[in-house]
Rosetta silent file (secondary structure, phi, psi, omega in degrees, C-alpha in Angstrom):
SEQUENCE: XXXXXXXXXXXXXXXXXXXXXXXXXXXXXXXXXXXXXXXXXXXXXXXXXXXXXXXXXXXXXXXXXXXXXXXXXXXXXXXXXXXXXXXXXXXXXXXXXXXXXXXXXXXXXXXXXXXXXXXXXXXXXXXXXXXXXXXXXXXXXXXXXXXXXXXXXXXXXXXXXXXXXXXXXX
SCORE:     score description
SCORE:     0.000 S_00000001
   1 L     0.000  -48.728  176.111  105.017   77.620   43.509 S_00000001
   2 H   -51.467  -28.384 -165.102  106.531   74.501   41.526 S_00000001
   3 H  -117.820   -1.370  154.179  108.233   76.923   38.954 S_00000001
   4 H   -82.594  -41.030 -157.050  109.708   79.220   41.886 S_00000001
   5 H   -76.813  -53.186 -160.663  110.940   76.064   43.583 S_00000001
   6 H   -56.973  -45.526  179.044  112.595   74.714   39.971 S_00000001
   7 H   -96.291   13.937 -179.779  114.744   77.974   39.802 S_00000001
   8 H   -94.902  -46.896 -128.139  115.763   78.124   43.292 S_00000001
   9 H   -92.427  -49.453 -170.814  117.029   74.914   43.795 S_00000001
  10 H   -65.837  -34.887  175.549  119.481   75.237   41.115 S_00000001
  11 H   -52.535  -73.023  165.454  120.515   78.554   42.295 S_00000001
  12 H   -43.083  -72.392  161.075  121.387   77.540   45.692 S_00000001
  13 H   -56.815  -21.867  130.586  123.413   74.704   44.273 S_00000001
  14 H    -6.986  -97.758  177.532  125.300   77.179   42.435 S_00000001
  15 H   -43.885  -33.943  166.248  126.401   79.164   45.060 S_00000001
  16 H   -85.863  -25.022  156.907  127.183   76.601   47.224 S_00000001
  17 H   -45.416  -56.345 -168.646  129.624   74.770   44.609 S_00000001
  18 H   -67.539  -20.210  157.739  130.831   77.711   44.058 S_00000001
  19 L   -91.535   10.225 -171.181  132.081   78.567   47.575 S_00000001
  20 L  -100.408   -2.434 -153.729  133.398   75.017   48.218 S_00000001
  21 L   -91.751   -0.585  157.754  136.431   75.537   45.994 S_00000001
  22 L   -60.424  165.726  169.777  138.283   77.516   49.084 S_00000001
  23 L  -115.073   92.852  160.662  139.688   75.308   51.464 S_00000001
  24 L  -146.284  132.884  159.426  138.308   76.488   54.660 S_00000001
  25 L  -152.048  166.327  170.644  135.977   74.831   56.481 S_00000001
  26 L  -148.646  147.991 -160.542  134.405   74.902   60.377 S_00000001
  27 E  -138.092  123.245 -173.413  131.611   72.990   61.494 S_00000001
  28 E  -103.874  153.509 -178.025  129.207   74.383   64.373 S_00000001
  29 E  -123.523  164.898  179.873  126.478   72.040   66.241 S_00000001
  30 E  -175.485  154.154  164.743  123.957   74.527   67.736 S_00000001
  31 E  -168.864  167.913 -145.798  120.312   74.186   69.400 S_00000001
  32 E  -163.163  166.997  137.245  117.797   76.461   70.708 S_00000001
  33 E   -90.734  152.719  155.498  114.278   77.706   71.305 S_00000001
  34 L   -94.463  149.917  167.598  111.560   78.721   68.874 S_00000001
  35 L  -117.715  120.228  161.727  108.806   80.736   68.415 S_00000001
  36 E  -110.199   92.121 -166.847  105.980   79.889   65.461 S_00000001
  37 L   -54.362  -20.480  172.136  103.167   82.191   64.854 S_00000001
  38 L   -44.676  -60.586 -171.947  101.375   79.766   62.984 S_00000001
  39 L   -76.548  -27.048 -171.419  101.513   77.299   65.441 S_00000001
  40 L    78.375   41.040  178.544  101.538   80.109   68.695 S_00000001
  41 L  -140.175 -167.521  175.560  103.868   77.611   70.608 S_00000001
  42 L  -122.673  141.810  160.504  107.406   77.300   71.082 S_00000001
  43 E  -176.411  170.407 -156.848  110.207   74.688   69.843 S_00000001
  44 L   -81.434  126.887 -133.403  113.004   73.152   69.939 S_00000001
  45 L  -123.559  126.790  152.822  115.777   73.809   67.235 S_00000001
  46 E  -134.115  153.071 -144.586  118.696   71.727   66.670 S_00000001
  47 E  -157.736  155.581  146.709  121.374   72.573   63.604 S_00000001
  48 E  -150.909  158.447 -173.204  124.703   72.126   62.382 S_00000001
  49 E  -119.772  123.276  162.893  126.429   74.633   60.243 S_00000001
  50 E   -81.784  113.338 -170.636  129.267   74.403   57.575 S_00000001
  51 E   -91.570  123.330 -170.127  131.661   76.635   56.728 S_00000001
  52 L   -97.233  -45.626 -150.776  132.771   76.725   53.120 S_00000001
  53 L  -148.810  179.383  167.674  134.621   80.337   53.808 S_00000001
  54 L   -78.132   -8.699  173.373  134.519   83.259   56.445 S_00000001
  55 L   -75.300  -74.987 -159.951  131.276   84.449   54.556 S_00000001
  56 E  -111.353  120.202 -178.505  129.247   81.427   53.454 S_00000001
  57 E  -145.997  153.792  168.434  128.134   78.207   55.420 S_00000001
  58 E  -114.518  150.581 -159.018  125.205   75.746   55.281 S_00000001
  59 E  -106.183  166.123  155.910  122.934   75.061   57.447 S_00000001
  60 E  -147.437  168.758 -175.497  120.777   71.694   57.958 S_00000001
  61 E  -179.531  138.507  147.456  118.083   72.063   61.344 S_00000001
  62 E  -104.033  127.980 -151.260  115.271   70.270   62.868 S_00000001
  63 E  -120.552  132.812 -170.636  112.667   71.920   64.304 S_00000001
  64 E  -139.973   89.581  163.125  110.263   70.032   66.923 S_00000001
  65 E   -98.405  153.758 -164.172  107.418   72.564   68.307 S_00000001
  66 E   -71.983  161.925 -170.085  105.857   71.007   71.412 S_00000001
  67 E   -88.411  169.678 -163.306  102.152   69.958   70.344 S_00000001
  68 E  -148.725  138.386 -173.413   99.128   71.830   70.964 S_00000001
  69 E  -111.408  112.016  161.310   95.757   71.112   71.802 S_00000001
  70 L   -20.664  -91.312  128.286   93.359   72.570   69.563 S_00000001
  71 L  -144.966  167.099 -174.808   90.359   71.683   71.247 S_00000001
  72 L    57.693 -155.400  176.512   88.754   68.874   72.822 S_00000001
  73 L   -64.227   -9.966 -176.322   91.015   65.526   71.281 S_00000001
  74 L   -90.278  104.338 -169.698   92.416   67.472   68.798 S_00000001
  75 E   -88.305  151.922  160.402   96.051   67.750   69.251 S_00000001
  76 E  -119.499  161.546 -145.380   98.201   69.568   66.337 S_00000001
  77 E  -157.259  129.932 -164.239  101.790   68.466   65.925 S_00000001
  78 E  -153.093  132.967  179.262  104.314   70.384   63.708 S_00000001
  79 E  -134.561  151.542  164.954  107.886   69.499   62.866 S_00000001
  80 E  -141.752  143.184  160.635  110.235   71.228   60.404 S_00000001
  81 E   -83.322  157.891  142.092  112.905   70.391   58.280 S_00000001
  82 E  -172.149  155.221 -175.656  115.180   73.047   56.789 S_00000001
  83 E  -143.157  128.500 -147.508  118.180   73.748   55.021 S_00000001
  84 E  -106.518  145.191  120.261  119.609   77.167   54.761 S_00000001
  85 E   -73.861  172.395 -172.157  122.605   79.390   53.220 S_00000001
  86 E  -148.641  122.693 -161.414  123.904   81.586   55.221 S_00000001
  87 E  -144.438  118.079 -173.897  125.799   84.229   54.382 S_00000001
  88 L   -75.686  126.943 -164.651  128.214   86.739   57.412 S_00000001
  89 L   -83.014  158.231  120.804  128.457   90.292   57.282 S_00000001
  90 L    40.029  -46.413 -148.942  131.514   91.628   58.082 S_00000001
  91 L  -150.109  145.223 -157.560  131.921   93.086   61.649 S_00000001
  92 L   -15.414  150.561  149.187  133.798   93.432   64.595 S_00000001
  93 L    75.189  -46.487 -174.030  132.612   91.183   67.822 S_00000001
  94 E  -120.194 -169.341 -129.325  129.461   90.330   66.340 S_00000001
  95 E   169.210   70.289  147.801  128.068   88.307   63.251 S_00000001
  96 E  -114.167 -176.812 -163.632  125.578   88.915   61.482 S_00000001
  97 E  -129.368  172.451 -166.659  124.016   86.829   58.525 S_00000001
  98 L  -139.345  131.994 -164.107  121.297   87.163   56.036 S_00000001
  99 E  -115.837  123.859  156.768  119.683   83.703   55.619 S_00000001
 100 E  -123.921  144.685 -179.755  117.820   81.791   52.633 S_00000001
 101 E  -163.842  179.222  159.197  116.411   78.334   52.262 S_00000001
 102 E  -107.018  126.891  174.864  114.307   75.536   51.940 S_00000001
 103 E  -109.143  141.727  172.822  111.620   74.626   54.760 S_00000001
 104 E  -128.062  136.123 -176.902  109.754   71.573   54.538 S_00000001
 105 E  -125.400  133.705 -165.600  107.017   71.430   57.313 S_00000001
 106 E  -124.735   96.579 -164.885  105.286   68.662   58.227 S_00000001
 107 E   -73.272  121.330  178.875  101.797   68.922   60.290 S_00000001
 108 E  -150.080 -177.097 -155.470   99.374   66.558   61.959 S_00000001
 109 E  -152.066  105.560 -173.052   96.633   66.085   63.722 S_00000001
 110 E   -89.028 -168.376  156.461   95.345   63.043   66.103 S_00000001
 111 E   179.693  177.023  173.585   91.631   62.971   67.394 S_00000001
 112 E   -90.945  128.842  142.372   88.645   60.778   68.385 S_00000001
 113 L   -50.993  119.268 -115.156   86.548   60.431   65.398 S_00000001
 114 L  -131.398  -38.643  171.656   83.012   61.625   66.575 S_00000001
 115 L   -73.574  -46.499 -148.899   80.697   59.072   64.257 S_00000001
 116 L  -107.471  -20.960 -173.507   83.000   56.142   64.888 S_00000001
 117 L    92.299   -8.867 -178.611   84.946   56.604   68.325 S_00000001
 118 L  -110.703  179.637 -149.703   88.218   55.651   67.241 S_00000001
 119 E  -103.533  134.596  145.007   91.663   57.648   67.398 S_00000001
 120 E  -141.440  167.408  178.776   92.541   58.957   63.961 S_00000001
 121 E  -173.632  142.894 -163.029   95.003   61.659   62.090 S_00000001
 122 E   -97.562  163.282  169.461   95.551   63.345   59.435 S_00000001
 123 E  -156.929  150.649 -177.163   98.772   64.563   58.065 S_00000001
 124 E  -147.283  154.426 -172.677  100.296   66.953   55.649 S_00000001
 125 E  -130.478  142.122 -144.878  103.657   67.975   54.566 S_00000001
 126 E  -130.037  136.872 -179.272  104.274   71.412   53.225 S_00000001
 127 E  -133.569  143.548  178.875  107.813   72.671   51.098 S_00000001
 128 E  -156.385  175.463 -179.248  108.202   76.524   51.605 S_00000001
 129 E  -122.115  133.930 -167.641  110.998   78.883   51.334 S_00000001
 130 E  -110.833  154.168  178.851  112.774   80.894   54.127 S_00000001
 131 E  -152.611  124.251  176.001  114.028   84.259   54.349 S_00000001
 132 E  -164.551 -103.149 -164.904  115.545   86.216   57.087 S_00000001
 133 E   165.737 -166.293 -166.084  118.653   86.713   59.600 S_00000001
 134 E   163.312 -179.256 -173.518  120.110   86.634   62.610 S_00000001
 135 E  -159.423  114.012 -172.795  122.873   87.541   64.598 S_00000001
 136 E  -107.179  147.749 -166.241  125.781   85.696   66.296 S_00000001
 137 E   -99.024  100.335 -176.327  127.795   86.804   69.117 S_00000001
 138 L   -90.056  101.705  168.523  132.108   85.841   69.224 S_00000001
 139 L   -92.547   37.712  174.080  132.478   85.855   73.002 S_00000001
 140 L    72.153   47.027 -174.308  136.059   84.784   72.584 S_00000001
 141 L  -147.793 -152.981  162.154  135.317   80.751   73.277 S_00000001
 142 L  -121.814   43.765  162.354  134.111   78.189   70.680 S_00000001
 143 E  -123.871  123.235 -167.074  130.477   79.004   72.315 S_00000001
 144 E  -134.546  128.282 -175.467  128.650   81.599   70.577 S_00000001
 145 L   -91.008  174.369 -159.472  125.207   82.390   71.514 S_00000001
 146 L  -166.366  150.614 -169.636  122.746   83.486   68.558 S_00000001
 147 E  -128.330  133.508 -174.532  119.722   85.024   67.780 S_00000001
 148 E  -160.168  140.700  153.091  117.809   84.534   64.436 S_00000001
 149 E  -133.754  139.890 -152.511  114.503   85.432   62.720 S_00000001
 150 E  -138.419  119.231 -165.750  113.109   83.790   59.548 S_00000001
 151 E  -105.454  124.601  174.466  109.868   84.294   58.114 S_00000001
 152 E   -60.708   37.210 -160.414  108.273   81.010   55.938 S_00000001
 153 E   -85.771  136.481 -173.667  106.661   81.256   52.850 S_00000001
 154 L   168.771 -174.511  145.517  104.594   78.754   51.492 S_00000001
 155 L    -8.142  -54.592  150.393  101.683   76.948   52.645 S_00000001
 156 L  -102.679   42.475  168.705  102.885   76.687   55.925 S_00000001
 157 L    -8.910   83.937 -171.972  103.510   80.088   56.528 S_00000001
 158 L  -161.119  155.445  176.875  104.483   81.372   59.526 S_00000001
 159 E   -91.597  151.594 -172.977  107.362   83.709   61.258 S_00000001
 160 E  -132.890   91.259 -175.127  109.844   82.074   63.222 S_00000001
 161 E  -115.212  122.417  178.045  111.766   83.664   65.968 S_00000001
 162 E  -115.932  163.648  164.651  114.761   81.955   67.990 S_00000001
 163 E  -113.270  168.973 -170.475  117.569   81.817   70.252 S_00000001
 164 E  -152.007  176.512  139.329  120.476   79.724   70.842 S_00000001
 165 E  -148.591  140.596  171.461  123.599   78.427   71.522 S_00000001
 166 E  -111.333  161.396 -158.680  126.694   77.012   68.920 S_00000001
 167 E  -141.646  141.325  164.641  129.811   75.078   69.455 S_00000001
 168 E   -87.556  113.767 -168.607  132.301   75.089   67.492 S_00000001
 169 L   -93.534  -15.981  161.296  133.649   71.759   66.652 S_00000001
 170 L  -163.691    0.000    0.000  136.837   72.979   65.503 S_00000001
């Protein structure tokens, strides 16, 4: 995984240097729901998006699925980072994009300890890589609702399917 991550990284900072030297840029704010099969719950996605060109923009996004109770005291707790290109097909009315990135997911877990009685939790943090799509909708405003699915791989596996809405800040 460490020697996939080493030649992606670089990659990705390619491509995005290499799309900065237009001068266009537009900057979108967006949030949403989620879906995570991993976790089986839903949460909430907030983003903003950069436009280097009419093609290519970056993403940054937090991801907060609502916690889940295992069983008993055991709650599980999931958050995600992630930061995406993104890169827009073409065509009339709608918009869609083909997506790649990095997710880092970061997982925990309180409980009652069972020998001792006291509240403890574990935690773990996870770096994985995403790959998917989506599809945004120009209803003529600077609010464009969106649709997107992104599947995780890594560690923290899991498919991720959401909805939205994005504003256009300029």
């Amino acid at each position: 995984m460490k020697t996939m991550k080493n030649k992606i990284l670089p990659l990705l900072t390619v491509i995005l240097i290499a799309t900065c030297t237009q001068s266009f840029s537009q900057i979108n704010l967006g949030g949403g729901l989620v879906y995570g099969s991993e976790i089986e719950n839903i949460g909430i996605n907030i983003h903003g998006e950069y436009f280097f060109n009419d093609q290519w923009s970056a993403e940054a996004g937090f991801v907060y699925f609502l916690p889940k109770n295992i069983v008993g005291d055991l709650d599980l707790k999931w958050f995600e980072i992630n930061t995406n290109a993104h890169y827009y097909f073409d065509v009339d009315n709608i918009e869609p994009y083909a997506l790649g990135g990095i997710n880092i997911a970061i997982v925990s877990s309180d409980f009652v300890n069972p020998f001792t009685g006291e509240q403890s939790s574990v935690s773990n943090t996870e770096v994985g890589l995403n790959i998917g799509g989506g599809i945004s909708f120009d209803i003529g405003s600077s609010v464009k609702p969106f649709g997107e699915l992104r599947y995780v791989l890594g560690e923290a596996d899991q498919l991720v399917i959401g909805g939205g809405i994005r504003f256009a800040l300029n």
